[in-house]
Every structure is written in C-alpha cells, then in structure tokens.
Amino acid sequence: KLAILPNNGVMSAADVSALEDFVRMGGKILAFYSTSLRTGELALVGYQIGDLLGLAWNQFTVDEAFDAIEIVEDHPALAKAPQVIPVGAKAVQDVAVVAGGRAVGVRASADGTASGNAVIVASDAGIFITNHMASATNLAIDEVQQLLISIITYYAPEAGK
C-alpha cells in the first residue's frame, strides 16, 4: 500500500520502473529529501520519480531562515498534522512543483513568515518532503512525528493499530 523512501538517493532504472508499477497498481509513495537524485551509476540527474510525484529538482541548499514547515493547503494525508511543524535540519532540496503536484507545505521562518518554497508536495502518487524528515534531528520533534503518523496512517490505516 505505501512505500516509504527515507532518503534513497541512488536508484537504478529498474528501481524507478518498479515504483512506477507499484503506483500504477494503486500503491502510494512517501519519499524524502534526496530520494532518486542519482542513477545506479551515481550520476546526478534530478528526481527520477519527480514526474510521478509532481516535482522537479533545482538544487540542494541550506536555508538559515528555514525553521518550520507551514501547511498552506488542505490534503487528507495532513488532516492530523500540526499546521506548523518545526524542523531541526536546515538542509533542504529546492524544487519546482510541476504538473500533477501541489505544494501543500512550504518553508517558514521562526516568526511564522511563510515562503513560496515547497517542502511538502502532494500528488496522486503520494507525498514528497524535500527536507530530511527521517533524520534523528527531525524525528526527535513531536510535530514531525505527528506529521509522519498522519501521512502514514492515511495511506496505510492499519499502521496506526
């Protein structure tokens, strides 16, 4: 039902094809940060699953003003998530939202000022989060845990039992 890709930076063409088949059969993806940026030969090519998840990679960045994720658009997978999610890691992938994707969460500063920079992109295939949410720094934050539980239990309700 749900493939969780915490930071699978290297993906072969066969891996990408398997994920496309998984989604075609009704599966959903929750992916993070650098997932699929490099081929099996380690060439940096951008998000190989970007078309599937509605985003394109621009560059890696460290945003010193990035203190939180602000939810800016409703999505059922985020229904149980806090509106503002503090982050412990300022490293983030800068992305463009493309056809099929919607920016539902953006970078925000400590004072709550939201930017136009997408951090959570939703599509029919699932959710991509451009920050490394699976890092120990982020996983220690209650709101991050709530966000992940909200997404996981939406796509795989039995995971919450």
Short mmCIF file of N, CA and C in Angstrom, two decimals:
data_model
loop_
_atom_site.label_atom_id
_atom_site.label_comp_id
_atom_site.label_asym_id
_atom_site.label_seq_id
_atom_site.Cartn_x
_atom_site.Cartn_y
_atom_site.Cartn_z
N LYS A 1 0.80 -1.21 0.00
CA LYS A 1 0.00 0.00 0.00
C LYS A 1 0.84 1.27 0.00
N LEU A 2 1.89 1.30 0.81
CA LEU A 2 2.71 2.50 0.97
C LEU A 2 4.18 2.14 0.96
N ALA A 3 4.92 2.73 0.04
CA ALA A 3 6.38 2.59 0.01
C ALA A 3 6.96 3.84 0.66
N ILE A 4 7.77 3.65 1.71
CA ILE A 4 8.42 4.76 2.39
C ILE A 4 9.88 4.77 1.99
N LEU A 5 10.31 5.88 1.40
CA LEU A 5 11.68 6.03 0.90
C LEU A 5 12.33 7.16 1.69
N PRO A 6 13.02 6.81 2.79
CA PRO A 6 13.51 7.84 3.72
C PRO A 6 14.59 8.76 3.16
N ASN A 7 15.42 8.28 2.29
CA ASN A 7 16.47 9.09 1.67
C ASN A 7 17.24 8.19 0.72
N ASN A 8 16.52 7.54 -0.16
CA ASN A 8 17.11 6.59 -1.09
C ASN A 8 17.67 7.35 -2.29
N GLY A 9 18.83 7.95 -2.10
CA GLY A 9 19.41 8.84 -3.09
C GLY A 9 19.78 8.19 -4.40
N VAL A 10 20.15 6.90 -4.37
CA VAL A 10 20.57 6.19 -5.57
C VAL A 10 19.47 5.22 -5.98
N MET A 11 19.03 5.33 -7.23
CA MET A 11 18.02 4.42 -7.77
C MET A 11 18.39 4.02 -9.18
N SER A 12 18.30 2.74 -9.42
CA SER A 12 18.53 2.24 -10.78
C SER A 12 17.26 2.44 -11.60
N ALA A 13 17.39 2.27 -12.89
CA ALA A 13 16.22 2.35 -13.77
C ALA A 13 15.19 1.30 -13.38
N ALA A 14 15.66 0.13 -12.96
CA ALA A 14 14.75 -0.94 -12.53
C ALA A 14 13.99 -0.53 -11.26
N ASP A 15 14.68 0.16 -10.34
CA ASP A 15 14.01 0.65 -9.12
C ASP A 15 12.90 1.63 -9.48
N VAL A 16 13.21 2.56 -10.36
CA VAL A 16 12.24 3.57 -10.78
C VAL A 16 11.04 2.90 -11.46
N SER A 17 11.32 1.96 -12.33
CA SER A 17 10.26 1.24 -13.03
C SER A 17 9.37 0.47 -12.04
N ALA A 18 9.99 -0.14 -11.04
CA ALA A 18 9.22 -0.88 -10.03
C ALA A 18 8.31 0.06 -9.25
N LEU A 19 8.79 1.26 -8.92
CA LEU A 19 7.95 2.24 -8.22
C LEU A 19 6.80 2.71 -9.11
N GLU A 20 7.07 2.92 -10.39
CA GLU A 20 6.01 3.32 -11.32
C GLU A 20 4.94 2.23 -11.40
N ASP A 21 5.37 0.97 -11.46
CA ASP A 21 4.42 -0.15 -11.48
C ASP A 21 3.63 -0.21 -10.18
N PHE A 22 4.30 -0.01 -9.05
CA PHE A 22 3.66 -0.02 -7.74
C PHE A 22 2.54 1.03 -7.68
N VAL A 23 2.82 2.23 -8.15
CA VAL A 23 1.82 3.30 -8.15
C VAL A 23 0.69 2.97 -9.14
N ARG A 24 1.04 2.45 -10.29
CA ARG A 24 0.03 2.08 -11.28
C ARG A 24 -0.94 1.04 -10.71
N MET A 25 -0.46 0.19 -9.80
CA MET A 25 -1.31 -0.84 -9.18
C MET A 25 -2.02 -0.32 -7.92
N GLY A 26 -1.93 1.00 -7.68
CA GLY A 26 -2.66 1.59 -6.56
C GLY A 26 -1.83 1.92 -5.34
N GLY A 27 -0.55 1.62 -5.36
CA GLY A 27 0.32 1.94 -4.23
C GLY A 27 0.61 3.43 -4.15
N LYS A 28 1.02 3.86 -2.98
CA LYS A 28 1.39 5.26 -2.74
C LYS A 28 2.83 5.33 -2.26
N ILE A 29 3.44 6.49 -2.45
CA ILE A 29 4.83 6.71 -2.07
C ILE A 29 4.92 7.85 -1.07
N LEU A 30 5.72 7.66 -0.04
CA LEU A 30 6.14 8.73 0.86
C LEU A 30 7.65 8.79 0.74
N ALA A 31 8.16 9.85 0.11
CA ALA A 31 9.59 9.95 -0.16
C ALA A 31 10.14 11.25 0.42
N PHE A 32 11.44 11.24 0.69
CA PHE A 32 12.09 12.36 1.36
C PHE A 32 13.38 12.77 0.66
N TYR A 33 13.68 14.03 0.75
CA TYR A 33 14.99 14.65 0.58
C TYR A 33 15.68 14.34 -0.74
N SER A 34 16.61 13.40 -0.75
CA SER A 34 17.43 13.12 -1.93
C SER A 34 16.98 11.89 -2.70
N THR A 35 15.83 11.33 -2.34
CA THR A 35 15.37 10.09 -2.96
C THR A 35 15.34 10.21 -4.48
N SER A 36 16.04 9.34 -5.14
CA SER A 36 16.09 9.15 -6.60
C SER A 36 16.90 10.20 -7.35
N LEU A 37 17.72 11.00 -6.66
CA LEU A 37 18.51 12.03 -7.35
C LEU A 37 19.62 11.44 -8.22
N ARG A 38 20.11 10.26 -7.87
CA ARG A 38 21.23 9.68 -8.61
C ARG A 38 20.85 8.33 -9.22
N THR A 39 21.44 8.05 -10.35
CA THR A 39 21.24 6.76 -11.01
C THR A 39 22.06 5.70 -10.29
N GLY A 40 21.89 4.47 -10.71
CA GLY A 40 22.68 3.37 -10.17
C GLY A 40 24.17 3.55 -10.41
N GLU A 41 24.52 4.37 -11.40
CA GLU A 41 25.93 4.67 -11.71
C GLU A 41 26.39 5.94 -10.98
N LEU A 42 25.55 6.47 -10.11
CA LEU A 42 25.81 7.64 -9.26
C LEU A 42 25.78 8.98 -9.99
N ALA A 43 25.30 9.00 -11.22
CA ALA A 43 25.17 10.26 -11.94
C ALA A 43 24.03 11.07 -11.32
N LEU A 44 24.29 12.34 -11.06
CA LEU A 44 23.27 13.24 -10.51
C LEU A 44 22.37 13.69 -11.65
N VAL A 45 21.11 13.25 -11.63
CA VAL A 45 20.20 13.51 -12.75
C VAL A 45 18.92 14.25 -12.34
N GLY A 46 18.76 14.56 -11.09
CA GLY A 46 17.49 15.14 -10.64
C GLY A 46 16.55 14.02 -10.22
N TYR A 47 15.39 14.39 -9.75
CA TYR A 47 14.45 13.38 -9.25
C TYR A 47 13.95 12.48 -10.37
N GLN A 48 14.37 11.23 -10.35
CA GLN A 48 13.92 10.27 -11.34
C GLN A 48 12.44 9.93 -11.17
N ILE A 49 11.92 10.10 -9.95
CA ILE A 49 10.50 9.86 -9.71
C ILE A 49 9.73 11.18 -9.61
N GLY A 50 10.35 12.25 -10.06
CA GLY A 50 9.75 13.58 -10.00
C GLY A 50 8.45 13.69 -10.78
N ASP A 51 8.41 13.15 -11.99
CA ASP A 51 7.18 13.22 -12.78
C ASP A 51 6.04 12.50 -12.07
N LEU A 52 6.36 11.42 -11.42
CA LEU A 52 5.37 10.64 -10.68
C LEU A 52 4.81 11.43 -9.50
N LEU A 53 5.68 12.19 -8.83
CA LEU A 53 5.29 12.88 -7.61
C LEU A 53 5.08 14.39 -7.78
N GLY A 54 5.19 14.89 -9.00
CA GLY A 54 4.85 16.28 -9.28
C GLY A 54 5.86 17.32 -8.86
N LEU A 55 7.15 16.97 -8.95
CA LEU A 55 8.17 17.96 -8.63
C LEU A 55 9.43 17.73 -9.45
N ALA A 56 10.21 18.80 -9.59
CA ALA A 56 11.49 18.75 -10.29
C ALA A 56 12.55 19.35 -9.38
N TRP A 57 13.73 18.75 -9.38
CA TRP A 57 14.82 19.18 -8.52
C TRP A 57 15.54 20.37 -9.13
N ASN A 58 15.80 21.39 -8.30
CA ASN A 58 16.62 22.53 -8.73
C ASN A 58 18.03 22.42 -8.16
N GLN A 59 18.13 22.36 -6.82
CA GLN A 59 19.44 22.28 -6.17
C GLN A 59 19.29 21.96 -4.69
N PHE A 60 20.40 21.52 -4.10
CA PHE A 60 20.50 21.36 -2.65
C PHE A 60 20.79 22.73 -2.06
N THR A 61 20.22 23.01 -0.90
CA THR A 61 20.52 24.28 -0.25
C THR A 61 20.44 24.13 1.27
N VAL A 62 21.08 25.02 1.96
CA VAL A 62 20.91 25.17 3.40
C VAL A 62 20.27 26.54 3.58
N ASP A 63 19.05 26.55 4.10
CA ASP A 63 18.28 27.78 4.25
C ASP A 63 18.28 28.16 5.73
N GLU A 64 19.09 29.13 6.10
CA GLU A 64 19.21 29.53 7.51
C GLU A 64 17.91 30.09 8.07
N ALA A 65 17.01 30.56 7.21
CA ALA A 65 15.71 31.09 7.66
C ALA A 65 14.65 29.99 7.77
N PHE A 66 15.02 28.76 7.41
CA PHE A 66 14.07 27.63 7.42
C PHE A 66 14.01 27.03 8.82
N ASP A 67 12.98 27.40 9.56
CA ASP A 67 12.81 26.91 10.93
C ASP A 67 11.60 26.01 11.08
N ALA A 68 10.69 26.05 10.11
CA ALA A 68 9.46 25.28 10.23
C ALA A 68 8.86 25.03 8.85
N ILE A 69 7.97 24.06 8.82
CA ILE A 69 7.13 23.83 7.65
C ILE A 69 5.75 24.34 8.01
N GLU A 70 5.18 25.14 7.13
CA GLU A 70 3.81 25.61 7.34
C GLU A 70 2.91 24.94 6.31
N ILE A 71 1.84 24.31 6.80
CA ILE A 71 0.86 23.71 5.90
C ILE A 71 0.04 24.85 5.30
N VAL A 72 0.01 24.92 3.98
CA VAL A 72 -0.67 26.04 3.31
C VAL A 72 -1.87 25.60 2.47
N GLU A 73 -2.05 24.30 2.35
CA GLU A 73 -3.19 23.80 1.58
C GLU A 73 -3.65 22.49 2.20
N ASP A 74 -4.95 22.32 2.28
CA ASP A 74 -5.51 21.09 2.84
C ASP A 74 -5.18 19.89 1.97
N HIS A 75 -4.92 18.78 2.64
CA HIS A 75 -4.76 17.49 1.98
C HIS A 75 -5.16 16.45 3.02
N PRO A 76 -5.93 15.44 2.64
CA PRO A 76 -6.39 14.47 3.64
C PRO A 76 -5.26 13.75 4.38
N ALA A 77 -4.11 13.59 3.75
CA ALA A 77 -2.99 12.93 4.43
C ALA A 77 -2.40 13.80 5.54
N LEU A 78 -2.72 15.09 5.52
CA LEU A 78 -2.19 16.02 6.53
C LEU A 78 -3.24 16.41 7.56
N ALA A 79 -4.39 15.77 7.54
CA ALA A 79 -5.51 16.15 8.40
C ALA A 79 -5.16 16.11 9.89
N LYS A 80 -4.29 15.20 10.29
CA LYS A 80 -3.93 15.06 11.71
C LYS A 80 -2.57 15.68 12.02
N ALA A 81 -2.02 16.39 11.06
CA ALA A 81 -0.71 17.03 11.24
C ALA A 81 -0.89 18.43 11.80
N PRO A 82 0.09 18.91 12.57
CA PRO A 82 0.03 20.30 13.03
C PRO A 82 0.12 21.27 11.84
N GLN A 83 -0.40 22.46 12.01
CA GLN A 83 -0.35 23.49 10.96
C GLN A 83 1.09 23.98 10.73
N VAL A 84 1.86 24.02 11.82
CA VAL A 84 3.27 24.44 11.75
C VAL A 84 4.11 23.33 12.36
N ILE A 85 5.13 22.90 11.64
CA ILE A 85 6.00 21.80 12.07
C ILE A 85 7.42 22.32 12.15
N PRO A 86 7.96 22.48 13.37
CA PRO A 86 9.36 22.92 13.49
C PRO A 86 10.30 21.87 12.88
N VAL A 87 11.41 22.32 12.34
CA VAL A 87 12.40 21.39 11.81
C VAL A 87 13.74 21.63 12.49
N GLY A 88 14.51 20.57 12.63
CA GLY A 88 15.82 20.69 13.25
C GLY A 88 16.94 20.77 12.25
N ALA A 89 16.68 20.36 11.01
CA ALA A 89 17.69 20.36 9.96
C ALA A 89 17.33 21.41 8.91
N LYS A 90 18.25 22.31 8.63
CA LYS A 90 18.00 23.39 7.67
C LYS A 90 18.38 23.01 6.24
N ALA A 91 18.98 21.84 6.07
CA ALA A 91 19.30 21.35 4.73
C ALA A 91 18.01 20.94 4.05
N VAL A 92 17.85 21.37 2.80
CA VAL A 92 16.61 21.12 2.08
C VAL A 92 16.90 21.11 0.59
N GLN A 93 16.12 20.37 -0.14
CA GLN A 93 16.22 20.40 -1.60
C GLN A 93 15.29 21.49 -2.12
N ASP A 94 15.80 22.33 -2.99
CA ASP A 94 14.99 23.36 -3.63
C ASP A 94 14.35 22.72 -4.85
N VAL A 95 13.02 22.80 -4.94
CA VAL A 95 12.30 22.12 -6.01
C VAL A 95 11.33 23.06 -6.70
N ALA A 96 10.91 22.64 -7.88
CA ALA A 96 9.81 23.29 -8.59
C ALA A 96 8.65 22.31 -8.60
N VAL A 97 7.47 22.80 -8.35
CA VAL A 97 6.28 21.96 -8.44
C VAL A 97 5.86 21.94 -9.91
N VAL A 98 5.65 20.73 -10.44
CA VAL A 98 5.31 20.57 -11.85
C VAL A 98 3.94 19.91 -11.97
N ALA A 99 3.54 19.63 -13.20
CA ALA A 99 2.23 19.04 -13.47
C ALA A 99 1.96 17.84 -12.56
N GLY A 100 0.79 17.84 -11.96
CA GLY A 100 0.39 16.74 -11.10
C GLY A 100 0.75 16.94 -9.65
N GLY A 101 1.55 17.95 -9.34
CA GLY A 101 1.96 18.20 -7.95
C GLY A 101 1.30 19.44 -7.38
N ARG A 102 1.18 19.47 -6.06
CA ARG A 102 0.66 20.65 -5.35
C ARG A 102 1.53 20.89 -4.14
N ALA A 103 1.96 22.12 -3.96
CA ALA A 103 2.71 22.49 -2.75
C ALA A 103 1.70 22.63 -1.62
N VAL A 104 1.74 21.71 -0.66
CA VAL A 104 0.80 21.76 0.47
C VAL A 104 1.50 22.22 1.75
N GLY A 105 2.83 22.25 1.72
CA GLY A 105 3.62 22.74 2.84
C GLY A 105 4.82 23.51 2.31
N VAL A 106 5.14 24.64 2.95
CA VAL A 106 6.25 25.49 2.49
C VAL A 106 7.19 25.80 3.65
N ARG A 107 8.39 26.26 3.30
CA ARG A 107 9.35 26.70 4.32
C ARG A 107 8.81 27.94 5.01
N ALA A 108 9.06 28.02 6.32
CA ALA A 108 8.66 29.19 7.10
C ALA A 108 9.78 29.53 8.08
N SER A 109 9.83 30.80 8.46
CA SER A 109 10.83 31.26 9.43
C SER A 109 10.28 31.09 10.85
N ALA A 110 11.12 31.36 11.83
CA ALA A 110 10.73 31.20 13.24
C ALA A 110 9.55 32.09 13.61
N ASP A 111 9.42 33.24 12.96
CA ASP A 111 8.30 34.13 13.27
C ASP A 111 7.03 33.76 12.51
N GLY A 112 7.08 32.66 11.76
CA GLY A 112 5.90 32.19 11.05
C GLY A 112 5.73 32.72 9.64
N THR A 113 6.70 33.49 9.16
CA THR A 113 6.62 34.01 7.80
C THR A 113 6.84 32.87 6.81
N ALA A 114 5.83 32.59 6.02
CA ALA A 114 5.91 31.51 5.04
C ALA A 114 6.57 32.02 3.76
N SER A 115 7.35 31.14 3.14
CA SER A 115 7.97 31.46 1.86
C SER A 115 7.14 30.79 0.77
N GLY A 116 7.56 30.94 -0.44
CA GLY A 116 6.92 30.23 -1.55
C GLY A 116 7.64 28.95 -1.90
N ASN A 117 8.57 28.52 -1.04
CA ASN A 117 9.40 27.36 -1.33
C ASN A 117 8.73 26.08 -0.84
N ALA A 118 8.35 25.22 -1.76
CA ALA A 118 7.67 23.98 -1.42
C ALA A 118 8.57 23.05 -0.61
N VAL A 119 8.01 22.48 0.44
CA VAL A 119 8.69 21.44 1.22
C VAL A 119 7.89 20.15 1.16
N ILE A 120 6.56 20.25 1.18
CA ILE A 120 5.70 19.08 1.07
C ILE A 120 4.93 19.21 -0.24
N VAL A 121 5.15 18.25 -1.13
CA VAL A 121 4.47 18.23 -2.42
C VAL A 121 3.58 16.99 -2.46
N ALA A 122 2.30 17.21 -2.74
CA ALA A 122 1.34 16.11 -2.82
C ALA A 122 0.97 15.86 -4.27
N SER A 123 0.74 14.60 -4.58
CA SER A 123 0.29 14.22 -5.92
C SER A 123 -0.60 12.99 -5.78
N ASP A 124 -1.16 12.53 -6.88
CA ASP A 124 -1.96 11.31 -6.85
C ASP A 124 -1.13 10.10 -6.44
N ALA A 125 0.19 10.18 -6.62
CA ALA A 125 1.08 9.07 -6.29
C ALA A 125 1.51 9.06 -4.83
N GLY A 126 1.31 10.17 -4.11
CA GLY A 126 1.71 10.22 -2.71
C GLY A 126 2.25 11.58 -2.30
N ILE A 127 3.23 11.55 -1.41
CA ILE A 127 3.79 12.77 -0.81
C ILE A 127 5.31 12.73 -0.92
N PHE A 128 5.90 13.86 -1.31
CA PHE A 128 7.35 14.03 -1.28
C PHE A 128 7.66 15.19 -0.34
N ILE A 129 8.57 14.96 0.62
CA ILE A 129 9.00 16.00 1.55
C ILE A 129 10.47 16.29 1.26
N THR A 130 10.78 17.54 0.95
CA THR A 130 12.12 17.89 0.46
C THR A 130 13.15 18.06 1.58
N ASN A 131 12.73 17.99 2.82
CA ASN A 131 13.63 18.04 3.97
C ASN A 131 13.89 16.61 4.41
N HIS A 132 15.00 16.39 5.10
CA HIS A 132 15.36 15.04 5.56
C HIS A 132 14.62 14.74 6.86
N MET A 133 13.32 14.48 6.76
CA MET A 133 12.48 14.26 7.93
C MET A 133 12.85 13.01 8.70
N ALA A 134 13.49 12.06 8.05
CA ALA A 134 13.85 10.82 8.72
C ALA A 134 15.18 10.92 9.48
N SER A 135 15.76 12.11 9.55
CA SER A 135 17.00 12.29 10.31
C SER A 135 16.67 12.29 11.80
N ALA A 136 17.63 11.90 12.62
CA ALA A 136 17.42 11.87 14.07
C ALA A 136 17.06 13.25 14.61
N THR A 137 17.64 14.29 14.04
CA THR A 137 17.36 15.67 14.47
C THR A 137 15.88 15.99 14.30
N ASN A 138 15.32 15.62 13.17
CA ASN A 138 13.91 15.90 12.92
C ASN A 138 12.99 14.92 13.64
N LEU A 139 13.35 13.65 13.67
CA LEU A 139 12.47 12.66 14.30
C LEU A 139 12.30 12.88 15.80
N ALA A 140 13.18 13.63 16.42
CA ALA A 140 13.06 13.92 17.86
C ALA A 140 11.99 14.98 18.14
N ILE A 141 11.45 15.61 17.11
CA ILE A 141 10.49 16.70 17.27
C ILE A 141 9.07 16.13 17.22
N ASP A 142 8.26 16.40 18.25
CA ASP A 142 6.90 15.86 18.34
C ASP A 142 6.07 16.16 17.11
N GLU A 143 6.13 17.40 16.63
CA GLU A 143 5.31 17.78 15.47
C GLU A 143 5.71 17.03 14.21
N VAL A 144 6.99 16.72 14.07
CA VAL A 144 7.45 15.92 12.93
C VAL A 144 6.86 14.51 13.04
N GLN A 145 6.90 13.95 14.24
CA GLN A 145 6.31 12.63 14.45
C GLN A 145 4.82 12.65 14.10
N GLN A 146 4.11 13.70 14.52
CA GLN A 146 2.68 13.81 14.22
C GLN A 146 2.44 13.90 12.71
N LEU A 147 3.27 14.67 12.02
CA LEU A 147 3.16 14.78 10.57
C LEU A 147 3.32 13.41 9.91
N LEU A 148 4.36 12.69 10.28
CA LEU A 148 4.63 11.40 9.65
C LEU A 148 3.53 10.39 9.97
N ILE A 149 3.06 10.38 11.21
CA ILE A 149 1.97 9.48 11.59
C ILE A 149 0.71 9.81 10.79
N SER A 150 0.42 11.09 10.61
CA SER A 150 -0.75 11.50 9.84
C SER A 150 -0.67 10.97 8.41
N ILE A 151 0.47 11.13 7.78
CA ILE A 151 0.63 10.68 6.39
C ILE A 151 0.57 9.16 6.30
N ILE A 152 1.33 8.49 7.15
CA ILE A 152 1.40 7.02 7.09
C ILE A 152 0.05 6.39 7.36
N THR A 153 -0.66 6.86 8.39
CA THR A 153 -1.95 6.24 8.71
C THR A 153 -3.05 6.61 7.71
N TYR A 154 -2.87 7.69 6.98
CA TYR A 154 -3.83 8.00 5.91
C TYR A 154 -3.69 6.98 4.78
N TYR A 155 -2.47 6.73 4.34
CA TYR A 155 -2.26 5.81 3.22
C TYR A 155 -2.30 4.34 3.64
N ALA A 156 -1.95 4.06 4.88
CA ALA A 156 -1.94 2.68 5.39
C ALA A 156 -2.57 2.68 6.79
N PRO A 157 -3.92 2.77 6.86
CA PRO A 157 -4.60 2.91 8.16
C PRO A 157 -4.23 1.83 9.17
N GLU A 158 -3.95 0.64 8.70
CA GLU A 158 -3.61 -0.45 9.62
C GLU A 158 -2.30 -0.20 10.36
N ALA A 159 -1.49 0.71 9.87
CA ALA A 159 -0.21 1.04 10.54
C ALA A 159 -0.44 1.73 11.87
N GLY A 160 -1.62 2.31 12.07
CA GLY A 160 -1.91 3.02 13.31
C GLY A 160 -2.54 2.14 14.37
N LYS A 161 -2.66 0.87 14.08
CA LYS A 161 -3.33 -0.04 15.04
C LYS A 161 -2.34 -0.79 15.87
#
